Coordinates of C-alpha atoms and ligand atoms in Angstrom, one line a residue:
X1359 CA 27.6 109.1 120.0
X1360 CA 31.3 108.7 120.5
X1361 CA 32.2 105.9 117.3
X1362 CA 36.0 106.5 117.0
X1363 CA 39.4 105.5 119.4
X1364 CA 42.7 107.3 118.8
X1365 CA 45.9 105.7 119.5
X1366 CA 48.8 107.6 119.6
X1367 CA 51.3 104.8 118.9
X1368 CA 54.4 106.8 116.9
X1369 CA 56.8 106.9 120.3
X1370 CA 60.4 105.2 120.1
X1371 CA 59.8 103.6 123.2
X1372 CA 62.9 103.8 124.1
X1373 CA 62.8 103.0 128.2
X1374 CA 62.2 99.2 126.3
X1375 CA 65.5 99.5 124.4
X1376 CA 67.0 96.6 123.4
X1377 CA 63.6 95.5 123.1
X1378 CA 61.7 97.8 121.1
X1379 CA 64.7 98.3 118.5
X1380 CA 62.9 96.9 115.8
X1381 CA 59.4 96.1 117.3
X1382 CA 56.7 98.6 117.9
X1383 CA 56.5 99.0 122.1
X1384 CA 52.6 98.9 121.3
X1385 CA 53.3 94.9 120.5
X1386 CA 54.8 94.3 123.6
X1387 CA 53.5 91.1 125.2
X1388 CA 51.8 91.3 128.5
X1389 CA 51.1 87.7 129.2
X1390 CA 50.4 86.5 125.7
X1391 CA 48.9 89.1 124.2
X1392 CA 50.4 92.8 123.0
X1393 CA 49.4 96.0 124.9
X1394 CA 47.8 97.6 122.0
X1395 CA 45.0 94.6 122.0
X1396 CA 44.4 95.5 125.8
X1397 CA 43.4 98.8 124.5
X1398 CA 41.3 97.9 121.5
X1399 CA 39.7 95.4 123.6
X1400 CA 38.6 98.0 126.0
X1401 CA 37.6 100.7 123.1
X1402 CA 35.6 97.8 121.5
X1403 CA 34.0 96.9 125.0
X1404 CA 33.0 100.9 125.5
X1405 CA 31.5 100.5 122.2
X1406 CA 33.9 102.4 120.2
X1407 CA 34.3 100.3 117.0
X1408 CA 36.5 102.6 114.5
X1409 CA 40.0 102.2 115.4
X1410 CA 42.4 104.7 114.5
X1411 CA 46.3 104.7 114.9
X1412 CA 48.6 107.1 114.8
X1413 CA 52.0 105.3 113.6
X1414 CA 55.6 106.5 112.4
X1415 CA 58.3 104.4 111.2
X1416 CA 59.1 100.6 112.8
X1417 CA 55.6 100.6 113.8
X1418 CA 54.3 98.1 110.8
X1419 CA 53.5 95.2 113.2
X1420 CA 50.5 96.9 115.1
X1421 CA 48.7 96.7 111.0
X1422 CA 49.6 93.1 110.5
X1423 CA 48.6 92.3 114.1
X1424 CA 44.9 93.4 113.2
X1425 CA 45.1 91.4 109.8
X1426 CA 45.3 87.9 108.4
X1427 CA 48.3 85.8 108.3
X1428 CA 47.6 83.8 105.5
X1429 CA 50.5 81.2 105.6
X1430 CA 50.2 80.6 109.6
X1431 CA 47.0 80.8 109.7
X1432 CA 46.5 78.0 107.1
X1433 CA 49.3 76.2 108.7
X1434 CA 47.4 75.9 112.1
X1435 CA 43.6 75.6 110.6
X1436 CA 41.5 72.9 112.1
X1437 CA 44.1 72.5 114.8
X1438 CA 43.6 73.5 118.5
X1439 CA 45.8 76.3 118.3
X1440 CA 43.1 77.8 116.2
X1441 CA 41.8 78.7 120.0
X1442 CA 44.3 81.5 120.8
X1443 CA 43.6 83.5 117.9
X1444 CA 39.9 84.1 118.7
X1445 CA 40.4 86.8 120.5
X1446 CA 42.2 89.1 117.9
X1447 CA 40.0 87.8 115.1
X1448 CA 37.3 88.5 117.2
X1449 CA 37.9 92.1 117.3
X1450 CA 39.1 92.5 113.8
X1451 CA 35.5 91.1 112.2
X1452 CA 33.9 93.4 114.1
X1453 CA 36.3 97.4 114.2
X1454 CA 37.6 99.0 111.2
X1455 CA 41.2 100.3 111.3
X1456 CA 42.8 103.4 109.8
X1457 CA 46.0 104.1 110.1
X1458 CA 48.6 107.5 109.2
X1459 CA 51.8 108.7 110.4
X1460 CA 53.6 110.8 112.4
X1461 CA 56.9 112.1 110.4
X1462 CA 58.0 114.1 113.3
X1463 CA 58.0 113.3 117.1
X1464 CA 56.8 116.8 118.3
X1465 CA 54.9 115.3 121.2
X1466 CA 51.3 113.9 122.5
X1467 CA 49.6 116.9 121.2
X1468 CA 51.0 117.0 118.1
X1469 CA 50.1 113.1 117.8
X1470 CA 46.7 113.9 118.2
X1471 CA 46.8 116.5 115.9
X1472 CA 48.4 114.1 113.6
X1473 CA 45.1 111.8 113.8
X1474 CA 42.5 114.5 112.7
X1475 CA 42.3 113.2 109.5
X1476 CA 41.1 110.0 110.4
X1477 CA 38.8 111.2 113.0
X1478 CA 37.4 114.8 111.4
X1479 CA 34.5 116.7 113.2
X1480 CA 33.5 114.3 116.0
X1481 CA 33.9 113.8 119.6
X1482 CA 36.5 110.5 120.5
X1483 CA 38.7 109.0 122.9
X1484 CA 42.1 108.7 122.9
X1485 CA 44.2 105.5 124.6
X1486 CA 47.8 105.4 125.4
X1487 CA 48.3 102.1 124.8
X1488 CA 51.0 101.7 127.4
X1489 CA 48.7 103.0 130.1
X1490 CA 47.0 99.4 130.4
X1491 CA 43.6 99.9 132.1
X1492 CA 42.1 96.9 134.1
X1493 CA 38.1 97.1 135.8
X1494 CA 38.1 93.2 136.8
X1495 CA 34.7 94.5 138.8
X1496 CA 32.9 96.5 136.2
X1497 CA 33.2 98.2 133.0
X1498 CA 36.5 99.6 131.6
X1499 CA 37.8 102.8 132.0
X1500 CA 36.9 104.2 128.7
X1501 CA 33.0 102.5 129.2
X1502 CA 32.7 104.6 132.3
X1503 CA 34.4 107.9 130.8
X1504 CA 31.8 107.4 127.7
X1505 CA 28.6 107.5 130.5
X1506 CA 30.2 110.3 132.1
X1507 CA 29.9 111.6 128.0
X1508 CA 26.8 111.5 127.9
X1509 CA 26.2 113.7 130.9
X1510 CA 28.0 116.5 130.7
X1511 CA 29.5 116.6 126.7
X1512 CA 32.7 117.9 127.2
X1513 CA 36.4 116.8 127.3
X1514 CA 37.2 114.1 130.0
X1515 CA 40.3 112.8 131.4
X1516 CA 41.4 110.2 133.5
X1517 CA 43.0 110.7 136.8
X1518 CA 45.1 109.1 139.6
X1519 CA 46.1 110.0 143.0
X1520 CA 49.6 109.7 142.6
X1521 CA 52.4 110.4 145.5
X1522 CA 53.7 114.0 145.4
X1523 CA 57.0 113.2 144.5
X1524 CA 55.7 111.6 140.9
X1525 CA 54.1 114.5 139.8
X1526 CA 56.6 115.1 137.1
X1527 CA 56.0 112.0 135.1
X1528 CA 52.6 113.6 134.4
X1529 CA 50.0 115.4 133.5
X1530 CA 48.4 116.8 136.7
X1531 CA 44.6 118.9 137.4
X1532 CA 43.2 120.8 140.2
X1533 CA 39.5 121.6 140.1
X1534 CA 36.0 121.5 141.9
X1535 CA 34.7 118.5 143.4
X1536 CA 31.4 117.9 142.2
X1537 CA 31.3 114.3 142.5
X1538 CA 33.2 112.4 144.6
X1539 CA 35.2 111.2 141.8
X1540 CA 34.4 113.9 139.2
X1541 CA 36.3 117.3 139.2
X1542 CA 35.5 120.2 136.4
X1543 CA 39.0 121.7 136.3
X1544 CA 40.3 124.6 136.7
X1545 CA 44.2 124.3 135.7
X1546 CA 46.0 121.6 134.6
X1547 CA 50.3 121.4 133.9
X1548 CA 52.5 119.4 132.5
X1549 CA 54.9 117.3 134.2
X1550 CA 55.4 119.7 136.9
X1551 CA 57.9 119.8 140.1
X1552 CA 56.2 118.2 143.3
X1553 CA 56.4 122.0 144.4
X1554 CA 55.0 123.4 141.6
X1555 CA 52.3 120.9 141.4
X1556 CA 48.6 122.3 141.9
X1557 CA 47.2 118.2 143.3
X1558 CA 48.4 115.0 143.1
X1559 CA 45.8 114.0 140.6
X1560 CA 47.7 113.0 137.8
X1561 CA 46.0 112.0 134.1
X1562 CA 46.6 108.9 133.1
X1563 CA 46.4 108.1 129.0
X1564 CA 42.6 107.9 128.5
X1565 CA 41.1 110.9 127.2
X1566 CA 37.6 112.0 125.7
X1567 CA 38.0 115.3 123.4
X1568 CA 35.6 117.1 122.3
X1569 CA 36.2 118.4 118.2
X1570 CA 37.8 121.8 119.0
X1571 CA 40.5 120.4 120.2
X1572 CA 42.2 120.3 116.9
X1573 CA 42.1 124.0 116.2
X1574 CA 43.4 124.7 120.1
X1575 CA 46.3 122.0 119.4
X1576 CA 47.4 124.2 116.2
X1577 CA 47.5 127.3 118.5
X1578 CA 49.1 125.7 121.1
X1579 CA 52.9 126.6 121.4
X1580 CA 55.8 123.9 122.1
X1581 CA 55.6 123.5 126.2
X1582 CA 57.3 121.1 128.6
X1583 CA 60.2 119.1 126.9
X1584 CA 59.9 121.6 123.6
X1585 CA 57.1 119.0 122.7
X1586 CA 53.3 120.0 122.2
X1587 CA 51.7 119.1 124.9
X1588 CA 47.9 117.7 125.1
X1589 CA 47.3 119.1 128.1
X1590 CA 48.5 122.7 127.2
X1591 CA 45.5 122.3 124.9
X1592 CA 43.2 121.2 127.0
X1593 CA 44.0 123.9 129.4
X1594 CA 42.5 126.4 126.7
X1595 CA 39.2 124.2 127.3
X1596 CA 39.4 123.9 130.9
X1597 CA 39.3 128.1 131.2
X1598 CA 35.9 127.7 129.6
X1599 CA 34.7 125.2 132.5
X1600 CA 34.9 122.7 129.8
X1601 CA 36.7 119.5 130.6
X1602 CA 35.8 117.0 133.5
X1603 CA 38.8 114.7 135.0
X1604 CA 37.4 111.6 136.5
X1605 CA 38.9 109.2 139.2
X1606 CA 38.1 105.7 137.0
X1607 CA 37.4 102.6 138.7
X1608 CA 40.0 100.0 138.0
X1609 CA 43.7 99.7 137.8
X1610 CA 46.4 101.0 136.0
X1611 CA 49.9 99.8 135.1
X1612 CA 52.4 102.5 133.8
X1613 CA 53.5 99.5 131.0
X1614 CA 56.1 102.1 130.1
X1615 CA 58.1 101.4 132.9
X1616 CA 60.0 97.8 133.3
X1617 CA 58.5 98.2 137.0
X1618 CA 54.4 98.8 136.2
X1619 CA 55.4 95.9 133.0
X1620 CA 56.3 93.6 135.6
X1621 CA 53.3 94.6 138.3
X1622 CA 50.6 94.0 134.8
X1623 CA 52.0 90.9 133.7
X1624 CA 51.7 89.3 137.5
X1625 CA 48.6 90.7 138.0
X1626 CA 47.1 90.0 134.6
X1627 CA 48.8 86.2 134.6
X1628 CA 46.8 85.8 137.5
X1629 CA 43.2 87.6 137.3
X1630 CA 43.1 87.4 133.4
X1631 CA 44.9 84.4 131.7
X1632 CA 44.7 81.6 134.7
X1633 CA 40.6 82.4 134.6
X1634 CA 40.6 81.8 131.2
X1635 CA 39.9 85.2 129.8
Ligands
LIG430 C1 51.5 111.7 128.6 C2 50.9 113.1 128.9 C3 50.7 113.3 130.4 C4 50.0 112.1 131.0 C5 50.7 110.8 130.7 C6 49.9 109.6 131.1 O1 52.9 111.8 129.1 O2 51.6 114.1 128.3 O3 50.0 114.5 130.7 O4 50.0 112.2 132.4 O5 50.9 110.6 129.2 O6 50.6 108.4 130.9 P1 54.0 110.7 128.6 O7 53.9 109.6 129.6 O8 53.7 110.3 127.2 O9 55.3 111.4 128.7

């Protein structure tokens, strides 16, 4: 079964400028605790337990966030602020992290590409950290992409209903309905004009691949932006009836934008951190 979780996490981030000048965007806080531990949380929770980052330069926080701080960590022993660390050790006793890096920023695709080594021959998921996923009903989004797995073995992504005129800030499918939230698609484009747009069902950044996705990524040709483009890959799968978009339960907060930031932190302050989770 699916044992590994990808995150691309080499972008500048630059929408964040000043902010993410020196800091990773990945470490931005929502509430108290940084977007990338939102998404290991929910890989750990699908029961994905080997964590594996794509970095680049800046980006050294993300390892020393899933590490020991010796001296502050001494410092507060015994103390009750020993309580708001549980979390994080939590999930470091029980995942293994890897990391390598992205010298060039040629695009998602490329990132991916980037993380073969550390994942090799096996099916995994990929999260884009600022993508934060919330199911305060039921299982994450990457839980119920993993069942869906299990069923039909093939590449999954996530998708949205998204209004028309967005359809250029993403990834968007069209397909056959064979659930009434599962599609097997047909096409898929990147970021394309509301009138060149096949649906409004956009991806969002959670993503099972299937192996071969590695050798279609090195065939795969710069696309929108001059960047190499996931979903150009994916396509190549998709003509083979091979890759499955699914409308997850939950919510999702574009934490790339200063808007969706705002919109998570609210709603997280108040459904996560004032119940105590
Ligand atoms: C990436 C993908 C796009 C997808 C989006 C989801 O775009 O290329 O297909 O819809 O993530 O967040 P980015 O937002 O990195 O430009």
């Amino acid at each position: 079964m699916i044992k590994k979780c990808l995150f691309p996490a080499a972008g500048y981030g630059t929408r964040f400028l000043p902010a993410t000048k020196a800091m990773p965007k990945e470490m931005l806080p929502i509430v108290n605790k940084p977007l990338i531990q939102y998404g290991v949380e929910e890989a750990l929770q699908a029961g994905l337990k080997q964590i594996a980052v794509v970095t680049g330069r800046n980006k050294r926080a993300i390892e020393d966030h899933f590490d020991i701080n010796y001296e502050m960590e001494h410092q507060i022993n015994g103390t009750d602020k020993e309580q708001y660390l549980t979390g994080v050790r939590s999930l470091i006793s029980q995942c293994t992290f890897s990391y390598t890096r992205q010298i060039q920023m040629k695009g998602l695709g490329h990132a991916i590409l980037t993380g073969r080594t550390l994942i090799g021959d096996e099916a995994f998921a990929v999260v884009l950290a600022d993508d934060l996923c919330i199911n305060t009903e039921g299982d994450g989004v990457l839980e119920q992409m993993i069942k869906l797995y299990k069923q039909f073995r093939c590449s999954i992504v996530a998708i949205q209903e998204v209004p028309l005129e967005d359809t250029a800030k993403y990834g968007v499918i069209s397909g056959e309905m064979i659930r009434d939230d599962v599609y097997r698609v047909h096409s898929m484009v990147e970021k394309p004009k509301p009138e060149d747009a096949p649906s409004n069902l956009a991806i969002i950044g959670r993503y099972i691949l299937t192996p071969d996705i590695f050798d279609l990524i090195e065939q795969t040709e710069p696309g929108k932006g001059g960047e190499i483009q996931i979903t150009d890959a994916l396509m190549k799968q998709a003509q083979d009836g091979c890759v499955i978009a699914y409308k997850f339960k939950g919510q999702r907060f574009d934490c790339g934008s200063v808007e969706g930031y705002i919109d998570a932190t609210n709603f997280c302050y108040e459904n996560l951190y004032k119940q105590g989770e």
